[in-house]
Amino acid sequence: TPLPVGPDRSLRANRVPVLLHFTDITHLREAEEMRRDFVANVSHELRTPLTAVMGFIETLRGPARSDPAAQDRFLGIMEAEARRMNRLVSDLLSLSRVESQERMRPSDEVDLSAVLDGVVAALRPAAQDSGNTLEIERHVPDGQRTVIQGDRDQLMQVFLNLAENALKYGGPNKPVTLRLVAEAGSGSMKGTVLRVDVIDRGEGIEARHIPRLTERFYRIDTHRSREMGGTGLGLAIVKHIVNRHRGRLRISSVAGQGSTFSAIFPAV
Ligand code: ADP
């Protein structure tokens, strides 16, 4: 504010100019809250299997001491819980790695078509066990390369996570399709884009859940996710990897018919 100009010069002389600096710390507070929630969630997720393991150790030392059949059963459960903790720690490490790399663009040329072949080869045995089929469809014009600039292992991780979810939540005896499409981009993605749709024929996802699915530890049905060996971090990892590749993740679902998770990347 300009100092008043007027006859009262003494008043003007006594004024001390003050510089006020305002910083909006709302986003800092939100980030801090998210960090705190995350630590609380991780602790809870680790404590659940740990409590189970400790409980069974007690039982093995006491009531099951001379019951080999019970010992065998309890050791099996303990092993499953330990594996779950291991998966959780691996997913936490993956998430932390991709988050810290998000601003660094990966630079290798990666053929998405070959990545999908790798995913199907890796998951076929598990798919067969649950009576599912896993198929690839390609809608790519002759001569069009299916290459993007990326990190092969991370792209593999994206489609493994999406296809594993499609198999888990799509239900038994339902086909899962990985569809690779080359098409013209729109909006901020000019030029040709490559889109991979991971399609299941499960129950579908209610619209209110869709925007939150990529949050860490967000699950529609926690019990079901745990039972299926889920950590609740798969889609959060997918989202960060897709972002790092300047891509976009789209989720659509029709109740009773299934869901489609699409990852879209600029083609090289
Ligand atoms: P989780 O380890 O629990 O599978 P994700 O991050 O991969 O964790 O997925 C988060 C949640 O999104 C899942 O718990 C599940 O409720 C829901 N979800 C993911 N994929 C599908 C799908 N194909 N169909 C229905 N629900 C899904």
Short mmCIF file of N, CA, C and O and ligand atoms in Angstrom, two decimals, residues 91 161-162 164-170 198-200 202-205 209 212-222 224-226 228-238 253 258-261, ligand 1:
data_model
loop_
_atom_site.label_atom_id
_atom_site.label_comp_id
_atom_site.label_asym_id
_atom_site.label_seq_id
_atom_site.Cartn_x
_atom_site.Cartn_y
_atom_site.Cartn_z
N ASP A 91 6.26 -55.37 -2.76
CA ASP A 91 5.43 -54.35 -3.40
C ASP A 91 5.75 -52.96 -2.86
O ASP A 91 5.75 -51.98 -3.60
N ASN A 161 0.39 -57.15 -13.33
CA ASN A 161 -0.54 -56.77 -12.25
C ASN A 161 -1.98 -56.72 -12.77
O ASN A 161 -2.91 -57.22 -12.12
N LEU A 162 -2.16 -56.09 -13.94
CA LEU A 162 -3.53 -55.95 -14.45
C LEU A 162 -4.11 -57.33 -14.83
O LEU A 162 -5.28 -57.61 -14.54
N GLU A 164 -3.19 -60.28 -13.64
CA GLU A 164 -3.41 -61.08 -12.43
C GLU A 164 -4.72 -60.67 -11.77
O GLU A 164 -5.50 -61.51 -11.32
N ASN A 165 -4.98 -59.36 -11.73
CA ASN A 165 -6.24 -58.88 -11.16
C ASN A 165 -7.43 -59.39 -11.98
O ASN A 165 -8.44 -59.82 -11.41
N ALA A 166 -7.29 -59.35 -13.30
CA ALA A 166 -8.39 -59.80 -14.16
C ALA A 166 -8.69 -61.28 -13.89
O ALA A 166 -9.84 -61.70 -13.85
N LEU A 167 -7.61 -62.07 -13.67
CA LEU A 167 -7.82 -63.49 -13.39
C LEU A 167 -8.43 -63.68 -12.00
O LEU A 167 -9.33 -64.48 -11.80
N LYS A 168 -7.92 -62.88 -11.02
CA LYS A 168 -8.40 -63.02 -9.63
C LYS A 168 -9.85 -62.59 -9.49
O LYS A 168 -10.67 -63.29 -8.91
N TYR A 169 -10.15 -61.40 -10.01
CA TYR A 169 -11.47 -60.82 -9.75
C TYR A 169 -12.47 -61.11 -10.86
O TYR A 169 -13.65 -60.84 -10.72
N GLY A 170 -11.95 -61.65 -11.98
CA GLY A 170 -12.85 -61.98 -13.10
C GLY A 170 -13.64 -63.26 -12.83
O GLY A 170 -14.62 -63.51 -13.50
N VAL A 198 -6.93 -54.56 -20.80
CA VAL A 198 -6.97 -55.84 -20.08
C VAL A 198 -8.42 -56.06 -19.68
O VAL A 198 -8.96 -55.31 -18.86
N ILE A 199 -9.03 -57.05 -20.29
CA ILE A 199 -10.49 -57.19 -20.21
C ILE A 199 -10.87 -58.46 -19.45
O ILE A 199 -10.40 -59.56 -19.78
N ASP A 200 -11.69 -58.30 -18.41
CA ASP A 200 -12.21 -59.50 -17.73
C ASP A 200 -13.72 -59.54 -17.88
O ASP A 200 -14.35 -58.58 -18.30
N GLY A 202 -15.82 -60.40 -15.28
CA GLY A 202 -16.25 -60.60 -13.89
C GLY A 202 -17.52 -59.82 -13.58
O GLY A 202 -18.27 -59.43 -14.47
N GLU A 203 -17.70 -59.55 -12.29
CA GLU A 203 -18.94 -58.88 -11.85
C GLU A 203 -18.95 -57.40 -12.16
O GLU A 203 -19.97 -56.74 -12.05
N GLY A 204 -17.77 -56.86 -12.47
CA GLY A 204 -17.70 -55.42 -12.70
C GLY A 204 -17.46 -54.67 -11.40
O GLY A 204 -17.49 -55.25 -10.31
N ILE A 205 -17.22 -53.37 -11.52
CA ILE A 205 -16.87 -52.55 -10.36
C ILE A 205 -17.86 -51.38 -10.30
O ILE A 205 -18.09 -50.73 -11.31
N HIS A 209 -16.32 -46.71 -6.80
CA HIS A 209 -14.99 -47.19 -6.40
C HIS A 209 -13.91 -46.81 -7.41
O HIS A 209 -12.74 -46.74 -7.07
N ARG A 212 -10.98 -44.40 -6.96
CA ARG A 212 -10.11 -44.63 -5.80
C ARG A 212 -9.26 -45.90 -5.92
O ARG A 212 -8.43 -46.17 -5.04
N LEU A 213 -9.45 -46.67 -6.98
CA LEU A 213 -8.78 -47.98 -7.05
C LEU A 213 -7.26 -47.89 -7.05
O LEU A 213 -6.59 -48.83 -6.60
N THR A 214 -6.71 -46.76 -7.56
CA THR A 214 -5.25 -46.69 -7.63
C THR A 214 -4.63 -46.11 -6.35
O THR A 214 -3.43 -45.93 -6.28
N GLU A 215 -5.48 -45.84 -5.34
CA GLU A 215 -4.91 -45.40 -4.05
C GLU A 215 -4.26 -46.59 -3.37
O GLU A 215 -4.77 -47.72 -3.46
N ARG A 216 -3.18 -46.32 -2.64
CA ARG A 216 -2.52 -47.42 -1.94
C ARG A 216 -3.47 -48.01 -0.90
O ARG A 216 -4.11 -47.29 -0.15
N PHE A 217 -3.54 -49.33 -0.89
CA PHE A 217 -4.34 -50.11 0.06
C PHE A 217 -5.85 -49.95 -0.09
O PHE A 217 -6.60 -50.39 0.77
N TYR A 218 -6.30 -49.30 -1.17
CA TYR A 218 -7.75 -49.23 -1.37
C TYR A 218 -8.22 -50.56 -1.97
O TYR A 218 -7.71 -51.02 -2.98
N ARG A 219 -9.18 -51.19 -1.31
CA ARG A 219 -9.74 -52.43 -1.84
C ARG A 219 -11.25 -52.36 -1.70
O ARG A 219 -11.77 -51.79 -0.74
N ILE A 220 -11.94 -52.96 -2.65
CA ILE A 220 -13.40 -52.96 -2.57
C ILE A 220 -13.82 -53.92 -1.46
O ILE A 220 -14.69 -53.63 -0.66
N ASP A 221 -13.17 -55.07 -1.43
CA ASP A 221 -13.50 -56.07 -0.43
C ASP A 221 -12.17 -56.57 0.16
O ASP A 221 -11.49 -57.40 -0.45
N THR A 222 -11.82 -56.04 1.33
CA THR A 222 -10.50 -56.32 1.90
C THR A 222 -10.31 -57.82 2.13
O THR A 222 -9.27 -58.39 1.83
N ARG A 224 -11.69 -60.35 0.62
CA ARG A 224 -11.51 -61.10 -0.64
C ARG A 224 -10.11 -60.87 -1.21
O ARG A 224 -9.44 -61.80 -1.64
N SER A 225 -9.68 -59.60 -1.17
CA SER A 225 -8.35 -59.28 -1.70
C SER A 225 -7.28 -60.06 -0.94
O SER A 225 -6.39 -60.67 -1.54
N ARG A 226 -7.39 -60.08 0.39
CA ARG A 226 -6.39 -60.79 1.20
C ARG A 226 -6.40 -62.27 0.90
O ARG A 226 -5.37 -62.91 0.73
N MET A 228 -7.16 -63.68 -1.74
CA MET A 228 -6.58 -63.95 -3.06
C MET A 228 -5.09 -63.60 -3.09
O MET A 228 -4.49 -63.56 -4.16
N GLY A 229 -4.55 -63.26 -1.94
CA GLY A 229 -3.11 -62.98 -1.88
C GLY A 229 -2.76 -61.55 -2.26
O GLY A 229 -1.60 -61.24 -2.53
N GLY A 230 -3.74 -60.66 -2.30
CA GLY A 230 -3.48 -59.28 -2.73
C GLY A 230 -2.83 -58.45 -1.63
O GLY A 230 -3.03 -58.71 -0.44
N THR A 231 -2.07 -57.45 -2.03
CA THR A 231 -1.46 -56.54 -1.06
C THR A 231 -2.16 -55.18 -1.05
O THR A 231 -1.89 -54.35 -0.19
N GLY A 232 -3.01 -54.93 -2.04
CA GLY A 232 -3.66 -53.62 -2.13
C GLY A 232 -2.77 -52.55 -2.74
O GLY A 232 -3.12 -51.37 -2.74
N LEU A 233 -1.61 -52.97 -3.27
CA LEU A 233 -0.68 -51.98 -3.83
C LEU A 233 -0.52 -52.10 -5.35
O LEU A 233 0.10 -51.25 -5.99
N GLY A 234 -1.08 -53.17 -5.92
CA GLY A 234 -0.85 -53.46 -7.34
C GLY A 234 -1.21 -52.30 -8.27
O GLY A 234 -0.41 -51.90 -9.13
N LEU A 235 -2.40 -51.73 -8.08
CA LEU A 235 -2.83 -50.67 -9.00
C LEU A 235 -2.12 -49.35 -8.72
O LEU A 235 -1.93 -48.53 -9.63
N ALA A 236 -1.70 -49.13 -7.48
CA ALA A 236 -0.90 -47.92 -7.19
C ALA A 236 0.42 -48.00 -7.95
O ALA A 236 0.88 -47.02 -8.55
N ILE A 237 1.02 -49.18 -7.96
CA ILE A 237 2.28 -49.37 -8.70
C ILE A 237 2.03 -49.16 -10.19
O ILE A 237 2.78 -48.45 -10.87
N VAL A 238 0.94 -49.73 -10.69
CA VAL A 238 0.59 -49.56 -12.12
C VAL A 238 0.48 -48.07 -12.47
O VAL A 238 1.04 -47.60 -13.45
N SER A 253 -16.13 -50.10 -16.51
CA SER A 253 -16.71 -51.33 -16.01
C SER A 253 -18.21 -51.32 -16.22
O SER A 253 -18.85 -50.27 -16.12
N GLY A 258 -18.25 -57.13 -16.57
CA GLY A 258 -16.80 -57.14 -16.45
C GLY A 258 -16.18 -55.77 -16.51
O GLY A 258 -16.88 -54.76 -16.63
N SER A 259 -14.84 -55.75 -16.44
CA SER A 259 -14.12 -54.49 -16.37
C SER A 259 -13.00 -54.46 -17.40
O SER A 259 -12.48 -55.51 -17.79
N THR A 260 -12.64 -53.26 -17.82
CA THR A 260 -11.52 -53.08 -18.74
C THR A 260 -10.58 -52.04 -18.16
O THR A 260 -10.99 -50.92 -17.85
N PHE A 261 -9.32 -52.43 -17.99
CA PHE A 261 -8.27 -51.52 -17.55
C PHE A 261 -7.40 -51.23 -18.77
O PHE A 261 -6.82 -52.15 -19.34
P1 ADP B 1 -5.07 -56.15 -4.58
O1 ADP B 1 -3.75 -56.62 -4.17
O2 ADP B 1 -6.06 -56.04 -3.48
O3 ADP B 1 -5.60 -56.88 -5.77
P2 ADP B 1 -4.86 -53.83 -6.35
O4 ADP B 1 -4.25 -52.50 -6.08
O5 ADP B 1 -4.30 -54.63 -7.47
O6 ADP B 1 -4.80 -54.60 -4.98
O7 ADP B 1 -6.41 -53.62 -6.60
C1 ADP B 1 -7.15 -52.84 -5.68
C2 ADP B 1 -8.59 -53.33 -5.60
O8 ADP B 1 -9.25 -53.06 -6.84
C3 ADP B 1 -8.74 -54.82 -5.40
O9 ADP B 1 -8.67 -55.16 -4.03
C4 ADP B 1 -10.11 -55.09 -5.98
O10 ADP B 1 -11.10 -54.79 -5.01
C5 ADP B 1 -10.23 -54.05 -7.10
N1 ADP B 1 -9.95 -54.61 -8.44
C6 ADP B 1 -8.77 -54.57 -9.11
N2 ADP B 1 -8.87 -55.14 -10.32
C7 ADP B 1 -10.15 -55.56 -10.44
C8 ADP B 1 -10.91 -56.23 -11.47
N3 ADP B 1 -10.34 -56.61 -12.63
N4 ADP B 1 -12.23 -56.47 -11.23
C9 ADP B 1 -12.81 -56.11 -10.07
N5 ADP B 1 -12.15 -55.47 -9.07
C10 ADP B 1 -10.85 -55.20 -9.24
#
